[in-house]
PDB file of C-alpha atoms in Angstrom:
ATOM      1  CA  MET T   1     105.611 -20.833  65.374  1.00  0.00           C
ATOM      2  CA  ASP T   2     104.866 -23.890  67.341  1.00  0.00           C
ATOM      3  CA  THR T   3     102.037 -25.900  65.804  1.00  0.00           C
ATOM      4  CA  GLY T   4     101.661 -28.123  68.864  1.00  0.00           C
ATOM      5  CA  GLY T   5     100.720 -31.583  68.510  1.00  0.00           C
ATOM      6  CA  ASN T   6     100.661 -33.652  64.935  1.00  0.00           C
ATOM      7  CA  SER T   7     104.033 -32.071  63.980  1.00  0.00           C
ATOM      8  CA  LEU T   8     107.605 -33.218  64.085  1.00  0.00           C
ATOM      9  CA  THR T   9     110.821 -30.929  64.597  1.00  0.00           C
ATOM     10  CA  SER T  10     112.707 -31.320  61.397  1.00  0.00           C
ATOM     11  CA  GLY T  11     116.082 -30.246  60.065  1.00  0.00           C
ATOM     12  CA  PRO T  12     118.503 -27.729  61.609  1.00  0.00           C
ATOM     13  CA  ASP T  13     116.018 -24.917  61.613  1.00  0.00           C
ATOM     14  CA  GLY T  14     114.133 -26.448  64.414  1.00  0.00           C
ATOM     15  CA  VAL T  15     110.822 -25.773  62.529  1.00  0.00           C
ATOM     16  CA  LYS T  16     107.838 -27.931  63.207  1.00  0.00           C
ATOM     17  CA  ARG T  17     106.631 -29.882  60.240  1.00  0.00           C
ATOM     18  CA  LYS T  18     103.070 -31.040  59.810  1.00  0.00           C
ATOM     19  CA  VAL T  19     102.839 -34.840  58.990  1.00  0.00           C
ATOM     20  CA  SER T  20     100.063 -36.632  57.230  1.00  0.00           C
ATOM     21  CA  TYR T  21     100.486 -40.477  57.876  1.00  0.00           C
ATOM     22  CA  PHE T  22      98.300 -42.827  55.658  1.00  0.00           C
ATOM     23  CA  TYR T  23      97.294 -46.058  57.124  1.00  0.00           C
ATOM     24  CA  ASP T  24      94.545 -48.771  56.628  1.00  0.00           C
ATOM     25  CA  PRO T  25      94.443 -51.406  59.235  1.00  0.00           C
ATOM     26  CA  GLU T  26      93.406 -53.865  56.649  1.00  0.00           C
ATOM     27  CA  VAL T  27      96.480 -53.440  54.529  1.00  0.00           C
ATOM     28  CA  GLY T  28      98.362 -56.238  56.582  1.00  0.00           C
ATOM     29  CA  ASN T  29      95.626 -58.884  55.623  1.00  0.00           C
ATOM     30  CA  TYR T  30      96.523 -59.028  51.968  1.00  0.00           C
ATOM     31  CA  TYR T  31      98.677 -62.150  51.226  1.00  0.00           C
ATOM     32  CA  TYR T  32     100.837 -62.573  47.797  1.00  0.00           C
ATOM     33  CA  GLY T  33     101.160 -66.215  48.712  1.00  0.00           C
ATOM     34  CA  GLN T  34     103.407 -68.859  50.030  1.00  0.00           C
ATOM     35  CA  GLY T  35     107.048 -68.100  49.797  1.00  0.00           C
ATOM     36  CA  HIS T  36     106.354 -64.522  47.951  1.00  0.00           C
ATOM     37  CA  PRO T  37     108.793 -61.997  49.311  1.00  0.00           C
ATOM     38  CA  MET T  38     106.246 -58.994  49.374  1.00  0.00           C
ATOM     39  CA  LYS T  39     104.537 -58.945  52.560  1.00  0.00           C
ATOM     40  CA  PRO T  40     102.006 -56.508  53.280  1.00  0.00           C
ATOM     41  CA  HIS T  41     101.581 -57.502  56.935  1.00  0.00           C
ATOM     42  CA  ARG T  42     105.236 -55.612  57.472  1.00  0.00           C
ATOM     43  CA  ILE T  43     103.227 -52.314  56.921  1.00  0.00           C
ATOM     44  CA  ARG T  44     101.122 -53.251  60.096  1.00  0.00           C
ATOM     45  CA  MET T  45     104.181 -54.191  61.960  1.00  0.00           C
ATOM     46  CA  THR T  46     105.774 -50.713  61.004  1.00  0.00           C
ATOM     47  CA  HIS T  47     102.477 -49.092  62.245  1.00  0.00           C
ATOM     48  CA  ALA T  48     102.774 -51.029  65.439  1.00  0.00           C
ATOM     49  CA  LEU T  49     106.371 -49.822  66.051  1.00  0.00           C
ATOM     50  CA  LEU T  50     105.000 -45.981  65.348  1.00  0.00           C
ATOM     51  CA  ALA T  51     102.381 -46.745  67.892  1.00  0.00           C
ATOM     52  CA  HIS T  52     104.592 -48.262  70.407  1.00  0.00           C
ATOM     53  CA  TYR T  53     107.366 -45.369  70.084  1.00  0.00           C
ATOM     54  CA  GLY T  54     104.620 -42.794  70.625  1.00  0.00           C
ATOM     55  CA  LEU T  55     105.229 -41.096  67.065  1.00  0.00           C
ATOM     56  CA  LEU T  56     101.522 -41.179  66.021  1.00  0.00           C
ATOM     57  CA  GLN T  57     100.910 -38.394  68.689  1.00  0.00           C
ATOM     58  CA  ASN T  58     103.021 -36.424  66.312  1.00  0.00           C
ATOM     59  CA  MET T  59     101.135 -37.013  63.137  1.00  0.00           C
ATOM     60  CA  GLN T  60      97.707 -36.598  61.465  1.00  0.00           C
ATOM     61  CA  VAL T  61      96.813 -40.029  60.842  1.00  0.00           C
ATOM     62  CA  TYR T  62      94.355 -40.826  58.103  1.00  0.00           C
ATOM     63  CA  LYS T  63      92.637 -44.090  56.534  1.00  0.00           C
ATOM     64  CA  PRO T  64      93.175 -43.567  52.981  1.00  0.00           C
ATOM     65  CA  LEU T  65      90.090 -43.132  50.609  1.00  0.00           C
ATOM     66  CA  PRO T  66      90.458 -45.947  47.920  1.00  0.00           C
ATOM     67  CA  ALA T  67      91.491 -44.964  44.645  1.00  0.00           C
ATOM     68  CA  ARG T  68      88.877 -44.848  42.158  1.00  0.00           C
ATOM     69  CA  GLU T  69      88.906 -46.399  38.840  1.00  0.00           C
ATOM     70  CA  ARG T  70      88.953 -43.096  37.088  1.00  0.00           C
ATOM     71  CA  ASP T  71      91.960 -42.110  39.378  1.00  0.00           C
ATOM     72  CA  LEU T  72      93.825 -45.313  38.298  1.00  0.00           C
ATOM     73  CA  CYS T  73      93.203 -44.565  34.604  1.00  0.00           C
ATOM     74  CA  ARG T  74      94.958 -41.361  34.927  1.00  0.00           C
ATOM     75  CA  PHE T  75      98.068 -43.448  33.983  1.00  0.00           C
ATOM     76  CA  HIS T  76      96.989 -46.832  33.472  1.00  0.00           C
ATOM     77  CA  ALA T  77      95.046 -48.192  30.598  1.00  0.00           C
ATOM     78  CA  ASP T  78      91.428 -48.921  31.199  1.00  0.00           C
ATOM     79  CA  ASP T  79      91.434 -52.416  30.096  1.00  0.00           C
ATOM     80  CA  TYR T  80      94.432 -53.038  32.369  1.00  0.00           C
ATOM     81  CA  VAL T  81      92.465 -51.520  35.438  1.00  0.00           C
ATOM     82  CA  ASN T  82      89.351 -53.403  34.412  1.00  0.00           C
ATOM     83  CA  PHE T  83      91.230 -56.786  34.339  1.00  0.00           C
ATOM     84  CA  LEU T  84      92.724 -56.024  37.826  1.00  0.00           C
ATOM     85  CA  ARG T  85      89.226 -55.248  38.977  1.00  0.00           C
ATOM     86  CA  SER T  86      87.838 -58.355  37.574  1.00  0.00           C
ATOM     87  CA  ILE T  87      90.520 -61.024  38.333  1.00  0.00           C
ATOM     88  CA  THR T  88      90.142 -63.298  41.372  1.00  0.00           C
ATOM     89  CA  PRO T  89      92.091 -66.599  42.336  1.00  0.00           C
ATOM     90  CA  GLU T  90      88.769 -68.347  41.218  1.00  0.00           C
ATOM     91  CA  THR T  91      88.642 -66.865  37.692  1.00  0.00           C
ATOM     92  CA  GLN T  92      92.485 -66.914  36.998  1.00  0.00           C
ATOM     93  CA  GLN T  93      92.460 -70.184  35.058  1.00  0.00           C
ATOM     94  CA  ASP T  94      89.952 -68.724  32.523  1.00  0.00           C
ATOM     95  CA  GLN T  95      91.919 -65.753  31.757  1.00  0.00           C
ATOM     96  CA  LEU T  96      95.392 -67.241  31.048  1.00  0.00           C
ATOM     97  CA  ARG T  97      95.761 -65.082  28.047  1.00  0.00           C
ATOM     98  CA  GLN T  98      94.959 -61.732  29.937  1.00  0.00           C
ATOM     99  CA  LEU T  99      97.396 -62.932  32.659  1.00  0.00           C
ATOM    100  CA  LYS T 100     100.193 -63.144  30.221  1.00  0.00           C
ATOM    101  CA  ARG T 101      99.220 -60.048  28.609  1.00  0.00           C
ATOM    102  CA  PHE T 102      99.112 -58.031  31.693  1.00  0.00           C
ATOM    103  CA  ASN T 103     102.334 -59.716  33.221  1.00  0.00           C
ATOM    104  CA  VAL T 104     100.242 -61.356  36.301  1.00  0.00           C
ATOM    105  CA  GLY T 105     101.455 -64.206  37.396  1.00  0.00           C
ATOM    106  CA  GLU T 106     104.800 -65.468  39.611  1.00  0.00           C
ATOM    107  CA  ASP T 107     106.127 -62.195  40.603  1.00  0.00           C
ATOM    108  CA  CYS T 108     102.633 -60.544  40.495  1.00  0.00           C
ATOM    109  CA  PRO T 109     100.183 -63.179  41.646  1.00  0.00           C
ATOM    110  CA  VAL T 110      96.489 -62.945  41.627  1.00  0.00           C
ATOM    111  CA  PHE T 111      95.333 -63.017  45.400  1.00  0.00           C
ATOM    112  CA  ASP T 112      92.325 -62.318  47.358  1.00  0.00           C
ATOM    113  CA  GLY T 113      91.494 -58.612  47.408  1.00  0.00           C
ATOM    114  CA  LEU T 114      93.995 -57.634  44.862  1.00  0.00           C
ATOM    115  CA  PHE T 115      92.272 -54.619  43.348  1.00  0.00           C
ATOM    116  CA  SER T 116      91.196 -53.283  46.903  1.00  0.00           C
ATOM    117  CA  PHE T 117      94.796 -53.447  47.838  1.00  0.00           C
ATOM    118  CA  CYS T 118      95.720 -51.406  44.636  1.00  0.00           C
ATOM    119  CA  GLN T 119      93.090 -48.965  45.683  1.00  0.00           C
ATOM    120  CA  THR T 120      94.049 -48.684  49.190  1.00  0.00           C
ATOM    121  CA  TYR T 121      97.906 -48.137  48.514  1.00  0.00           C
ATOM    122  CA  ALA T 122      97.213 -45.792  45.772  1.00  0.00           C
ATOM    123  CA  GLY T 123      94.664 -43.941  47.526  1.00  0.00           C
ATOM    124  CA  GLY T 124      97.108 -43.248  50.419  1.00  0.00           C
ATOM    125  CA  SER T 125      99.779 -41.876  47.964  1.00  0.00           C
ATOM    126  CA  VAL T 126      97.322 -39.739  45.934  1.00  0.00           C
ATOM    127  CA  GLY T 127      95.833 -38.660  49.166  1.00  0.00           C
ATOM    128  CA  GLY T 128      99.183 -37.405  50.367  1.00  0.00           C
ATOM    129  CA  ALA T 129      99.840 -35.665  47.462  1.00  0.00           C
ATOM    130  CA  VAL T 130      96.487 -33.849  47.912  1.00  0.00           C
ATOM    131  CA  LYS T 131      97.303 -32.881  51.456  1.00  0.00           C
ATOM    132  CA  LEU T 132     100.697 -31.411  50.207  1.00  0.00           C
ATOM    133  CA  ASN T 133      98.831 -29.602  47.387  1.00  0.00           C
ATOM    134  CA  HIS T 134      96.681 -27.984  49.766  1.00  0.00           C
ATOM    135  CA  ASN T 135      99.222 -27.149  52.217  1.00  0.00           C
ATOM    136  CA  ILE T 136      97.541 -29.465  54.851  1.00  0.00           C
ATOM    137  CA  CYS T 137     101.043 -30.984  55.792  1.00  0.00           C
ATOM    138  CA  ASP T 138     104.593 -30.468  55.034  1.00  0.00           C
ATOM    139  CA  ILE T 139     105.372 -34.274  54.825  1.00  0.00           C
ATOM    140  CA  ALA T 140     103.040 -37.105  53.724  1.00  0.00           C
ATOM    141  CA  ILE T 141     103.870 -40.797  54.509  1.00  0.00           C
ATOM    142  CA  ASN T 142     102.544 -44.088  53.026  1.00  0.00           C
ATOM    143  CA  TRP T 143     104.248 -46.923  53.995  1.00  0.00           C
ATOM    144  CA  ALA T 144     101.903 -49.162  51.863  1.00  0.00           C
ATOM    145  CA  GLY T 145     102.809 -47.066  48.692  1.00  0.00           C
ATOM    146  CA  GLY T 146     105.808 -46.582  46.681  1.00  0.00           C
ATOM    147  CA  LEU T 147     105.068 -49.607  44.229  1.00  0.00           C
ATOM    148  CA  HIS T 148     106.614 -47.936  41.248  1.00  0.00           C
ATOM    149  CA  HIS T 149     107.635 -50.767  38.932  1.00  0.00           C
ATOM    150  CA  ALA T 150     103.860 -50.998  37.385  1.00  0.00           C
ATOM    151  CA  LYS T 151     103.671 -49.931  33.911  1.00  0.00           C
ATOM    152  CA  LYS T 152     100.883 -48.383  32.082  1.00  0.00           C
ATOM    153  CA  CYS T 153      99.589 -51.650  30.864  1.00  0.00           C
ATOM    154  CA  GLU T 154     101.282 -54.358  33.090  1.00  0.00           C
ATOM    155  CA  ALA T 155     102.141 -55.348  36.492  1.00  0.00           C
ATOM    156  CA  SER T 156     105.980 -55.676  37.347  1.00  0.00           C
ATOM    157  CA  GLY T 157     108.136 -56.239  40.153  1.00  0.00           C
ATOM    158  CA  PHE T 158     105.560 -57.034  43.027  1.00  0.00           C
ATOM    159  CA  CYS T 159     103.803 -53.880  41.660  1.00  0.00           C
ATOM    160  CA  TYR T 160     100.199 -53.564  39.914  1.00  0.00           C
ATOM    161  CA  VAL T 161      99.421 -49.860  40.082  1.00  0.00           C
ATOM    162  CA  ASN T 162     102.044 -47.209  40.135  1.00  0.00           C
ATOM    163  CA  ASP T 163     100.915 -45.099  42.848  1.00  0.00           C
ATOM    164  CA  ILE T 164     104.072 -42.887  42.589  1.00  0.00           C
ATOM    165  CA  VAL T 165     103.094 -41.897  39.132  1.00  0.00           C
ATOM    166  CA  LEU T 166      99.455 -41.252  40.184  1.00  0.00           C
ATOM    167  CA  ALA T 167     100.906 -39.204  43.126  1.00  0.00           C
ATOM    168  CA  ILE T 168     103.056 -37.008  40.837  1.00  0.00           C
ATOM    169  CA  LEU T 169     100.263 -36.357  38.444  1.00  0.00           C
ATOM    170  CA  GLU T 170      98.358 -34.875  41.658  1.00  0.00           C
ATOM    171  CA  LEU T 171     101.230 -32.795  42.516  1.00  0.00           C
ATOM    172  CA  LEU T 172     101.721 -31.562  39.145  1.00  0.00           C
ATOM    173  CA  LYS T 173      98.125 -29.599  39.556  1.00  0.00           C
ATOM    174  CA  GLN T 174      99.942 -27.406  41.950  1.00  0.00           C
ATOM    175  CA  HIS T 175     103.679 -27.529  41.288  1.00  0.00           C
ATOM    176  CA  GLN T 176     106.041 -27.821  38.412  1.00  0.00           C
TER     177      GLN T 176
END
């Protein structure tokens, strides 16, 4: 069955796969800081390549809905999520004990829009899982996601919110 646009031929069977692609143009504006290896602007560059090669016409493109605090708290501790929501570059000097407690610092710095960034990338992954659960797509892509090092109560390895766990929890609603 040919589903027309918004699909890609995949695999030896030649069947068209429906692809949901999550992208927020603002994601490339987040900046971990001078010299930090994590560079969200690369997500914008990837999107530009997809557009240049004409691949976006083969996908349904969605702007992710920001993950809500209660979504984040499905895995992360409430006090950790509250900390991420409240910390800013201007207030971090007043919260040194909390920074240490939640492992926010050198690898996982505080930057402008930190919580919004977390909501965006987690929202894309959870949104992809919802689309998969409702058979709206066969493949879900969120280049901003995959930040799997975050723990229940702390940041780790450039990751603040574990969007992979959140997406798995969503998938478990429909799949073993």
